[in-house]
CSV table of C-alpha atoms in Angstrom, one decimal:
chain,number,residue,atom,x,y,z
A,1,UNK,CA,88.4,53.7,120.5
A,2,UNK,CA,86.2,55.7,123.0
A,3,UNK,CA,84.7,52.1,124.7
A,4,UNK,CA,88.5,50.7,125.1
A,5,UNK,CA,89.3,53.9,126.8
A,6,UNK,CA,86.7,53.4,129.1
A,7,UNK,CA,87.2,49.8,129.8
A,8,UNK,CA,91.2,50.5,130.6
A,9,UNK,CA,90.1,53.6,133.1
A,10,UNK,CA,87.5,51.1,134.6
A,11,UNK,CA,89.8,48.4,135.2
A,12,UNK,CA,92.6,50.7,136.3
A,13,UNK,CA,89.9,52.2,139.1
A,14,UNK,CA,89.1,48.6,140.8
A,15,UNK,CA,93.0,47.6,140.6
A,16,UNK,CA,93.9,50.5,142.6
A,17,UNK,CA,90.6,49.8,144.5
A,18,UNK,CA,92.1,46.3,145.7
A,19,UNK,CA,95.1,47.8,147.1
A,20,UNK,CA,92.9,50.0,149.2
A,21,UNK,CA,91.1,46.8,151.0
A,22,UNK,CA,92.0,46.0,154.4
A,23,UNK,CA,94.2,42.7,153.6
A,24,UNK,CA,96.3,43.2,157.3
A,25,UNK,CA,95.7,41.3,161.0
A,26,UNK,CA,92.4,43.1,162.0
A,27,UNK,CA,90.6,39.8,162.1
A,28,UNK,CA,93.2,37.8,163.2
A,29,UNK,CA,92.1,35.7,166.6
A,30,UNK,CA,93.6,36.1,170.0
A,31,UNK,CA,96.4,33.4,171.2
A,32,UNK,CA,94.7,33.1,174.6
A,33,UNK,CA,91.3,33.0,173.9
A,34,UNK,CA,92.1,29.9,171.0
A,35,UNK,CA,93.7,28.2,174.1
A,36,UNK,CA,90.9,28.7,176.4
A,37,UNK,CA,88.4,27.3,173.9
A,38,UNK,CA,90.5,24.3,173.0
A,39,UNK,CA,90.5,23.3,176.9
A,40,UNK,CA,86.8,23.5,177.3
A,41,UNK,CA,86.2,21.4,174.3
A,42,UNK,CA,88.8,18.9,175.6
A,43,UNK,CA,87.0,18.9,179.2
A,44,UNK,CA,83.4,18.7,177.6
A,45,UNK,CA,84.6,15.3,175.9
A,46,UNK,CA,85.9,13.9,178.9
A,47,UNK,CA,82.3,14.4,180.4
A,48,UNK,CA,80.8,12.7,177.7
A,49,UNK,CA,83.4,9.9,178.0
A,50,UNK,CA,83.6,9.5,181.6
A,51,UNK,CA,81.6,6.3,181.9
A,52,UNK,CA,84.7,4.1,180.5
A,53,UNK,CA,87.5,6.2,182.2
A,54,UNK,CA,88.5,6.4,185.7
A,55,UNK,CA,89.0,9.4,188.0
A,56,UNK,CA,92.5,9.1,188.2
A,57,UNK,CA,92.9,9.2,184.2
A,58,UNK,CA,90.5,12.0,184.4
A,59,UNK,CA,92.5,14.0,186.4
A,60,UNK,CA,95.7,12.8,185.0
A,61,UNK,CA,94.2,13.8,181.6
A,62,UNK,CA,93.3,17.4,183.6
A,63,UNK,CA,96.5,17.9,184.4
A,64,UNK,CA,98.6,17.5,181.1
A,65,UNK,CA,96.0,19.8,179.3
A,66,UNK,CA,97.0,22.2,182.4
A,67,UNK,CA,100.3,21.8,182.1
A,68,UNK,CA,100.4,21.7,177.7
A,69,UNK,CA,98.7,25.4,178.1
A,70,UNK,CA,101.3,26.6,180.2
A,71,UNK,CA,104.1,26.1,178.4
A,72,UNK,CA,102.0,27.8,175.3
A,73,UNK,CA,102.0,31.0,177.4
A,74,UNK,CA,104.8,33.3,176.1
A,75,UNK,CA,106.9,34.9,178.3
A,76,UNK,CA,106.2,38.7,176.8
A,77,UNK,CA,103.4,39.8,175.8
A,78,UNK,CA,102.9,40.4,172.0
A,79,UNK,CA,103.7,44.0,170.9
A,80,UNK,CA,100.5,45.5,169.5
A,81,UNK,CA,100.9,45.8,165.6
A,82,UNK,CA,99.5,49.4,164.5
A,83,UNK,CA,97.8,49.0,161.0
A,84,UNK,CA,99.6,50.3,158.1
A,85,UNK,CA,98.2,53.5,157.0
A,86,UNK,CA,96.1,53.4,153.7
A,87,UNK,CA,97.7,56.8,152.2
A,88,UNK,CA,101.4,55.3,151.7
A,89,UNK,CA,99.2,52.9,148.9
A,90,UNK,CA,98.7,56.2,147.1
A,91,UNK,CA,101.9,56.3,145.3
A,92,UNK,CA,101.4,53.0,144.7
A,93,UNK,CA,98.6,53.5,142.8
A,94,UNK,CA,99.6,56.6,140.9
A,95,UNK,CA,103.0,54.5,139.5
A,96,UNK,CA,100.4,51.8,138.8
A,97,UNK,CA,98.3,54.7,136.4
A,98,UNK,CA,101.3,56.0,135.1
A,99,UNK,CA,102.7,52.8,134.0
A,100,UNK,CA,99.5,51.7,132.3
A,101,UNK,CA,98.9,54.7,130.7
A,102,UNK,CA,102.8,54.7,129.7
A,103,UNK,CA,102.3,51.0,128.2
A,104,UNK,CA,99.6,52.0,125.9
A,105,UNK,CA,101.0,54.9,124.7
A,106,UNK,CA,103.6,52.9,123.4
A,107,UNK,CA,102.2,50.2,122.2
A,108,UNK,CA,98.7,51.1,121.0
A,109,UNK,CA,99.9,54.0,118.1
A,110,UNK,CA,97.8,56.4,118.9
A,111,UNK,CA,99.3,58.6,116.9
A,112,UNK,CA,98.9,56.7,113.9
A,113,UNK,CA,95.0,56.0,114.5
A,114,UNK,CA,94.6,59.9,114.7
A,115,UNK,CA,96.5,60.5,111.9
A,116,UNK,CA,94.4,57.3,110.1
A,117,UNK,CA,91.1,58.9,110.8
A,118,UNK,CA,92.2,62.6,109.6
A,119,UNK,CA,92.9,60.3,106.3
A,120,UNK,CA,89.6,59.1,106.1
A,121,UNK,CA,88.0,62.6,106.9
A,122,UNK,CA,89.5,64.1,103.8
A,123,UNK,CA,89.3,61.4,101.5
A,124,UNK,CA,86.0,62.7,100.2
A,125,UNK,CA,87.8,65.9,98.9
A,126,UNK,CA,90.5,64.3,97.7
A,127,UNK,CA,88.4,62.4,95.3
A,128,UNK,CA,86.7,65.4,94.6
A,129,UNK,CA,89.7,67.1,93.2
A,130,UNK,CA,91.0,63.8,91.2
A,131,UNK,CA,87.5,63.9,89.9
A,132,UNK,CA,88.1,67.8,88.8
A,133,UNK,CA,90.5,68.7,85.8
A,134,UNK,CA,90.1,72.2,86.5
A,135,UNK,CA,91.4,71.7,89.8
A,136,UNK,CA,95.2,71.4,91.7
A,137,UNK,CA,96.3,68.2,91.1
A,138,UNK,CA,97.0,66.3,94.2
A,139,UNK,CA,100.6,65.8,95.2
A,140,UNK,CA,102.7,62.6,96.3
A,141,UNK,CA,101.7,62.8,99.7
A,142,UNK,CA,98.0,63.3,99.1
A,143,UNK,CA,98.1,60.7,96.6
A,144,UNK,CA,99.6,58.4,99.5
A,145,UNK,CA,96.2,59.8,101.9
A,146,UNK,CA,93.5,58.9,98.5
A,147,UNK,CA,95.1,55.8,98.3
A,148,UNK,CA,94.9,54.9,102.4
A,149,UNK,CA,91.0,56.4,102.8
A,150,UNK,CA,90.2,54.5,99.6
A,151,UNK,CA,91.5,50.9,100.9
A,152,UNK,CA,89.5,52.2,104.3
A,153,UNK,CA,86.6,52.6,102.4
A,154,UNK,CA,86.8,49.4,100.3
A,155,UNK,CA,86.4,47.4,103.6
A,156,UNK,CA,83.3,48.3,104.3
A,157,UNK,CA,82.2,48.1,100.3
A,158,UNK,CA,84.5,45.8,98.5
A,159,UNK,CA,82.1,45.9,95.4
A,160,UNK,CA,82.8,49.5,94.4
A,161,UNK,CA,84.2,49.2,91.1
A,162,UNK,CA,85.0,52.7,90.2
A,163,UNK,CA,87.1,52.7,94.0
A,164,UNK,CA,89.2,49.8,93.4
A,165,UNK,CA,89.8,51.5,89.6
A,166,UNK,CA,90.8,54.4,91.2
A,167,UNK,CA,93.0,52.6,93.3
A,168,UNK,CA,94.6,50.9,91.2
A,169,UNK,CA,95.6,54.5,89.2
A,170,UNK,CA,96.6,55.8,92.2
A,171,UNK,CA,99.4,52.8,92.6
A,172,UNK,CA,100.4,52.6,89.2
A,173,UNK,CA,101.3,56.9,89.6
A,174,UNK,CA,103.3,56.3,93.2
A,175,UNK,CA,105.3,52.9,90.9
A,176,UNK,CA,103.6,50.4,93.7
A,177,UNK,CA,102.9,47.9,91.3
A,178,UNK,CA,101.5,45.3,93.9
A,179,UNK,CA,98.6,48.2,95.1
A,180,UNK,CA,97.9,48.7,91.3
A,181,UNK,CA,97.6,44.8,90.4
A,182,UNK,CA,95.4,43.8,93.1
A,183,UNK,CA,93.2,46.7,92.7
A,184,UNK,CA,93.1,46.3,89.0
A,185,UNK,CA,92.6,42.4,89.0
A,186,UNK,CA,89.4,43.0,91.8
A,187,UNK,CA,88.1,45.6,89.3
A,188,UNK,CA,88.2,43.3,86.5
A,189,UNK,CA,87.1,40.6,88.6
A,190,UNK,CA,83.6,42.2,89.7
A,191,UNK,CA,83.0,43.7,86.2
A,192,UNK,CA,84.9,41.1,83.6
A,193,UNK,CA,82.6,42.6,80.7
A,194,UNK,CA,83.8,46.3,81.0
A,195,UNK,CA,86.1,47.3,78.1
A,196,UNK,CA,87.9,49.6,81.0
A,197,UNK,CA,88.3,46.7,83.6
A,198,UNK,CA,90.1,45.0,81.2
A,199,UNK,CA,92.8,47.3,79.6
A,200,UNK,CA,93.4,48.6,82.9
A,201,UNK,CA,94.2,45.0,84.6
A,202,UNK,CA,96.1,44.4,81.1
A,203,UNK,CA,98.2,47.4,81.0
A,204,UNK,CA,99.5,46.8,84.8
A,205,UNK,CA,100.2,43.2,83.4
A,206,UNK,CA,101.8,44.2,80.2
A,207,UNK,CA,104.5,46.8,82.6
A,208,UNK,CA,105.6,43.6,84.8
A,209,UNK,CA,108.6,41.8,85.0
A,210,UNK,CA,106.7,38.6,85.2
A,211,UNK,CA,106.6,36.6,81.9
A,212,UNK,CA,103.6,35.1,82.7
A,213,UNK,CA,102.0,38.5,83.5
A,214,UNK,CA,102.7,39.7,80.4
A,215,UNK,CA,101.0,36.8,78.7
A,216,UNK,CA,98.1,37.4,80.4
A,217,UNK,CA,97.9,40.7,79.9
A,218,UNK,CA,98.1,39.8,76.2
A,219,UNK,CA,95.5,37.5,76.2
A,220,UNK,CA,93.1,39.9,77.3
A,221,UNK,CA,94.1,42.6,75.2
A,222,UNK,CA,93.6,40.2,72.3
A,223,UNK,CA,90.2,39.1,73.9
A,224,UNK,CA,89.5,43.0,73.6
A,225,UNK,CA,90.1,43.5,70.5
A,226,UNK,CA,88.3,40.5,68.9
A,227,UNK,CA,85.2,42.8,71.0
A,228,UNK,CA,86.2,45.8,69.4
A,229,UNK,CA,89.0,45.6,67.2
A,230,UNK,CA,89.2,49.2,66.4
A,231,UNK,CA,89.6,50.1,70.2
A,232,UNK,CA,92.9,52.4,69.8
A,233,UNK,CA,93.8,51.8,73.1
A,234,UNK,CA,93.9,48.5,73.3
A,235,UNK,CA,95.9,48.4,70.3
A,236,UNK,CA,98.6,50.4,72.0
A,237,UNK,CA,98.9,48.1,74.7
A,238,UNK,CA,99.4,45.2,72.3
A,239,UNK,CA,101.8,46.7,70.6
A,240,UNK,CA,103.8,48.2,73.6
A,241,UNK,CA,103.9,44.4,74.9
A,242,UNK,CA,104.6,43.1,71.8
A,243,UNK,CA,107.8,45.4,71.4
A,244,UNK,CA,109.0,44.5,74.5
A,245,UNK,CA,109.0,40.7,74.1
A,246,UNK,CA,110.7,41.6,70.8
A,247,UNK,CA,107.3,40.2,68.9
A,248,UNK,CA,108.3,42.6,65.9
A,249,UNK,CA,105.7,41.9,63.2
A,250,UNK,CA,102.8,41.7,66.0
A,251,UNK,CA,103.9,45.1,67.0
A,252,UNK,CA,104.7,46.2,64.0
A,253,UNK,CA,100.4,45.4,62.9
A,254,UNK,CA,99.2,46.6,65.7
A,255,UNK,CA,100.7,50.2,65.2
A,256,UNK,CA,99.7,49.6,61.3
A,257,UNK,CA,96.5,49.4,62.0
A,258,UNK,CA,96.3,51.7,64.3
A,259,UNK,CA,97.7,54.4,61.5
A,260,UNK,CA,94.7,53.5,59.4
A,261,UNK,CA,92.5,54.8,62.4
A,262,UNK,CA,94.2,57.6,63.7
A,263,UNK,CA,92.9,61.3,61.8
A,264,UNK,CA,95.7,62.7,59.2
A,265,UNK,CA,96.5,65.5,61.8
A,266,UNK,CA,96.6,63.5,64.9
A,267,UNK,CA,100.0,64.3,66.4
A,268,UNK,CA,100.7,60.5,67.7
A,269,UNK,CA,101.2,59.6,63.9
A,270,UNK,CA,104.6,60.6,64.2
A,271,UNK,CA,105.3,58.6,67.2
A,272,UNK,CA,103.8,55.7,65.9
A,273,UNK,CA,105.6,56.0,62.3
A,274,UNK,CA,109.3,56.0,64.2
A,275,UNK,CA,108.4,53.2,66.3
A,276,UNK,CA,108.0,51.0,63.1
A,277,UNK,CA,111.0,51.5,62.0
A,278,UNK,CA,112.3,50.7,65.1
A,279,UNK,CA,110.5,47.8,65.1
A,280,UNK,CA,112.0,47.4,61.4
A,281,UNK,CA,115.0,47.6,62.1
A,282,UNK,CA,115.5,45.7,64.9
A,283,UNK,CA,113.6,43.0,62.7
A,284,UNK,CA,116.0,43.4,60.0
A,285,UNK,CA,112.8,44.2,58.0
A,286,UNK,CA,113.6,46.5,55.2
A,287,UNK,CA,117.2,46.9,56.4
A,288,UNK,CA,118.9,48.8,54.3
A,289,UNK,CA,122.4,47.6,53.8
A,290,UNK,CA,125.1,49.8,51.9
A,291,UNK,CA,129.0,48.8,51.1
A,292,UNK,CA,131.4,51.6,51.5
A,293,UNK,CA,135.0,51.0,50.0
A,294,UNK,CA,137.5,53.5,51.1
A,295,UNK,CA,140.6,54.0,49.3
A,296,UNK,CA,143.8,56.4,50.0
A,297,UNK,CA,144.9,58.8,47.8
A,298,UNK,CA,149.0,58.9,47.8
A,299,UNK,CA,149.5,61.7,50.2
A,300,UNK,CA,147.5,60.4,52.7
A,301,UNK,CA,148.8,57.0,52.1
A,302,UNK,CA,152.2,58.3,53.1
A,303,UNK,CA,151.1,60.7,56.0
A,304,UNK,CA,148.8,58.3,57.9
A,305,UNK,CA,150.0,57.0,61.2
A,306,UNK,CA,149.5,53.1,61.7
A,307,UNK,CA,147.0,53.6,64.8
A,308,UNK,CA,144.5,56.1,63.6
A,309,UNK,CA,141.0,55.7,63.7
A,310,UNK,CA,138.3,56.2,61.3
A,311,UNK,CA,134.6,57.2,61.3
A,312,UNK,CA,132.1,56.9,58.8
A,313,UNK,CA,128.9,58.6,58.8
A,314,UNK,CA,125.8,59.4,56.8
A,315,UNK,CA,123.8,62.4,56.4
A,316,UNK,CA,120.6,63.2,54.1
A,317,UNK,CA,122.7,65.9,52.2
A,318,UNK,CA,120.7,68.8,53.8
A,319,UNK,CA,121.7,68.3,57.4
A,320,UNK,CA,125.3,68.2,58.7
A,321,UNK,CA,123.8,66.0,61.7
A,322,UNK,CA,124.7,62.9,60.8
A,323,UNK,CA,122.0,59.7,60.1
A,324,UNK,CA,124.1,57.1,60.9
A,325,UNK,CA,127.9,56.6,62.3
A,326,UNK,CA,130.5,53.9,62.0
A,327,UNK,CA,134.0,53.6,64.1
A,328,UNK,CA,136.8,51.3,63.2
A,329,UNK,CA,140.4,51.3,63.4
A,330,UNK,CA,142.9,51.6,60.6
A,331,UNK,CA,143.7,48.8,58.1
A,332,UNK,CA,145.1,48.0,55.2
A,333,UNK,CA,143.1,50.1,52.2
A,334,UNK,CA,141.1,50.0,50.3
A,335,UNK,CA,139.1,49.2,52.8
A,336,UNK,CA,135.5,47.6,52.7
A,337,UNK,CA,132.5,47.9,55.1
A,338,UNK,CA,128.9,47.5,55.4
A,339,UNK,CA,126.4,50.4,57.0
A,340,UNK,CA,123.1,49.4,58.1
A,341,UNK,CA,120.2,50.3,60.6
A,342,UNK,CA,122.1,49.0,63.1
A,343,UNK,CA,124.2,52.2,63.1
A,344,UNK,CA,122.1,54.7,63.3
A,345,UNK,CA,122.6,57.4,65.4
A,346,UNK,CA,118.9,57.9,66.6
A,347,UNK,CA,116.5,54.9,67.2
A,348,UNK,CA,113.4,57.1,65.2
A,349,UNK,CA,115.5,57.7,62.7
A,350,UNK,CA,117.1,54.6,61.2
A,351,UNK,CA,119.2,54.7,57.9
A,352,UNK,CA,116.1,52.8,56.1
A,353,UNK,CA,114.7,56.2,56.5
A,354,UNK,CA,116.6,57.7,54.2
A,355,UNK,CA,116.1,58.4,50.7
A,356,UNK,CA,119.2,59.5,49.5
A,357,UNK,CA,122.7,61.1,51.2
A,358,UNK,CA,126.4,61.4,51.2
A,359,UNK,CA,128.8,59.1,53.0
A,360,UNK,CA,131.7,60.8,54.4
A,361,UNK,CA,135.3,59.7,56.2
A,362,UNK,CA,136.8,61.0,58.8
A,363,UNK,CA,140.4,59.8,59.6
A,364,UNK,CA,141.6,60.6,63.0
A,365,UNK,CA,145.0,60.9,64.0
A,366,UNK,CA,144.1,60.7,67.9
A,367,UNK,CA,141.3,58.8,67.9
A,368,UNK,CA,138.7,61.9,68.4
A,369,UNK,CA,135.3,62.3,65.9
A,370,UNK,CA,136.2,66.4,66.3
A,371,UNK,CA,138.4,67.4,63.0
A,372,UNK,CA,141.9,68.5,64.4
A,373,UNK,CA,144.6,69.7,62.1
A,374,UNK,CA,146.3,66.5,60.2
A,375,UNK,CA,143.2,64.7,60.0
A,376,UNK,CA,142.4,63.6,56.4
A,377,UNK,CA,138.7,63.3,55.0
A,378,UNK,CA,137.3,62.0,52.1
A,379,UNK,CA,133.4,62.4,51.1
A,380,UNK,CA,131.1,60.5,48.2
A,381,UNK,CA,128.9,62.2,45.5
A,382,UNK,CA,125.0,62.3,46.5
A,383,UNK,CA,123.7,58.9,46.3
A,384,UNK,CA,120.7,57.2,46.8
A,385,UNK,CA,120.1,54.1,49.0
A,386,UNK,CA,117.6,52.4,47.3
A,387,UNK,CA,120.2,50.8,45.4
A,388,UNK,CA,123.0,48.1,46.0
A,389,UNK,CA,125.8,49.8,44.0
A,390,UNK,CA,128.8,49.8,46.5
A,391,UNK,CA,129.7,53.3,47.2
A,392,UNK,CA,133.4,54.6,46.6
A,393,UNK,CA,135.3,57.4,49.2
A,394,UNK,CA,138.6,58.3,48.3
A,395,UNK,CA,140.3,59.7,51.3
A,396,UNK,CA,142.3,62.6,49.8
A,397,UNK,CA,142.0,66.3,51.8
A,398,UNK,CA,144.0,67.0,54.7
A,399,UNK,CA,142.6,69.7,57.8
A,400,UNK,CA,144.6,72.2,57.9
């Protein structure tokens, strides 16, 4: 920065130096005195060629160069010219600083560049507090700064693995997926045989929207695991991408195995537990499937408007929260329906979950799940799922 400064003053100093040089008339030649030397010169060649030419050419010759210099004589003199004086230039030369120096302020960001080096001042502490858990964690903005003096620092040495790592955790926190990609994949790429390299460049493949990232980032999560196949965190990743591309049974393994590794008291058992089922469910593994007939008893046959609407749930017969929920409108009864996972009301907690429980109906006059006086319910006896009996509800008791 310092040696362009000092190049633009330098050139700035001999522009406004070449307006200063004398550029007017002071050496311009007098009229008279180019006339008088033209006659001589025309007179000294008529001496040397006076052998061939006769006196009265010679002095008809004379003559016309006598009479050619007379008519050049101007009638009035030439008004002296006075020379411009050199300190009207000055302003010149001050509007010719001022616009330079107005150019590059505008176009050269200096700003920015002062701004960019206080970046790369603090980047050392920066990383020192990402390094320290004891210490503030850094916010948004000084995440933006770490991530700017680390690119800074990665030009002048781009084999730094741990750098381009931290990069590359520092762009998956501020959601710039690109910053975290590249940073992982150069990580990877300068250390392929580190265990870390490779989940990290496979979990910022496994989060894309790219297909063909997240086969990749399979790949070398399965290439991991065939290395360690115990590694529990590569056996998240697999299982993560495998639920996404709605690979059930290879998620549903991975998360298997990993409850065969994971400590009895380990509190991500319970995580891992619902997301099998999920994965269950959504499989139609296991699925448990119940038929409900529902019947009217008189009175409600009678008293039940044509455009009610009824709601079926499930509960474990200890909670009132129900398991599972069914809506459908009113038909002709008895009517029979079939409740499975699919209608559960939480995804951790499908009805294949469920050992035993009452199914209950709801009849709603106005369409509402809240009981309203006039609304007619009907409930089963405690039953258990692990059976295929269809279960019976007679819809007999009225709200008051």
């Amino acid at each position: 920065m310092t040696p362009l400064i000092i190049t633009i003053v330098v050139l700035l100093l001999a522009t406004s130096a070449l307006l200063f040089i004398p550029w007017g008339s002071a050496g311009q030649a007098d009229r008279d005195a180019l006339n008088r030397n033209f006659y001589q010169d025309r007179l000294a060649e008529l001496e040397q060629d006076g052998a061939g030419v006769s006196a009265e050419e010679r002095a008809q010759t004379i003559a016309e160069l006598q009479q050619t210099l007379l008519h050049d004589i101007p009638e009035a003199p030439d008004a002296p010219v006075q020379p411009l004086s050199r300190l009207v230039l000055v302003p010149a030369a001050l509007l010719l600083v001022a616009v330079s120096v107005g150019v590059y302020l505008k176009t050269s960001s200096v700003q920015r560049v002062q701004q960019w080096r206080q970046v790369v001042e603090q980047t050392p502490e920066l990383m020192q507090r990402v390094m320290d858990p004891q210490a503030k964690p850094l916010t948004t903005e000084e995440l933006t700064r770490l991530g700017l003096g680390l690119r800074t620092r990665l030009q002048d040495d781009p084999g730094n693995v741990q750098a381009w790592q931290m990069l590359g955790r520092i762009g998956m926190v501020l959601n710039n997926a690109t910053t975290a990609t590249q940073a992982f994949e150069r990580a990877w790429t300068l250390a392929p045989d580190s265990i870390e390299t490779k989940l990290d460049y496979a979990e910022v493949l496994t989060r894309s929207a790219d297909p063909q990232d997240n086969q990749l980032g399979g790949d070398i999560l399965r290439q991991a695991l065939r290395a360690d196949h115990t590694n529990i965190r590569a056996l998240s990743l697999l299982a993560f991408s495998a639920f996404e591309q709605q690979r059930w049974q290879e998620a549903i393994g991975a998360w298997q195995i990993m409850l065969r590794l994971l400590p009895d008291n380990d509190s991500r058992r319970a995580v891992i537990e619902r997301s099998i089922a999920q994965a269950k469910a959504e499989a139609g593994i296991d699925n448990v499937k119940r038929t409900v007939t529902i019947s009217l008893s008189p009175a409600a046959q009678k008293a039940l408007p044509g455009n009610a609407i009824i709601f079926v749930s499930v509960t474990d017969g200890v909670s009132s929260v129900p398991v599972a929920v069914k809506k459908l409108p009113s038909g002709h009864f008895p009517l029979s329906l079939t409740l499975d996972d699919a209608d559960a009301m939480m995804s951790g907690r499908p009805l294949s979950s469920v050992q035993q429980g009452v199914v209950k109906v709801h009849i709603s006059r106005d369409g509402t799940p809240a009981p309203k006086p006039g609304d007619w319910f009907g409930e089963s006896k405690p039953i258990s799922f692990q059976g295929r009996q269809p279960v019976q509800v007679e819809v007999s008791r009225q709200q008051p």
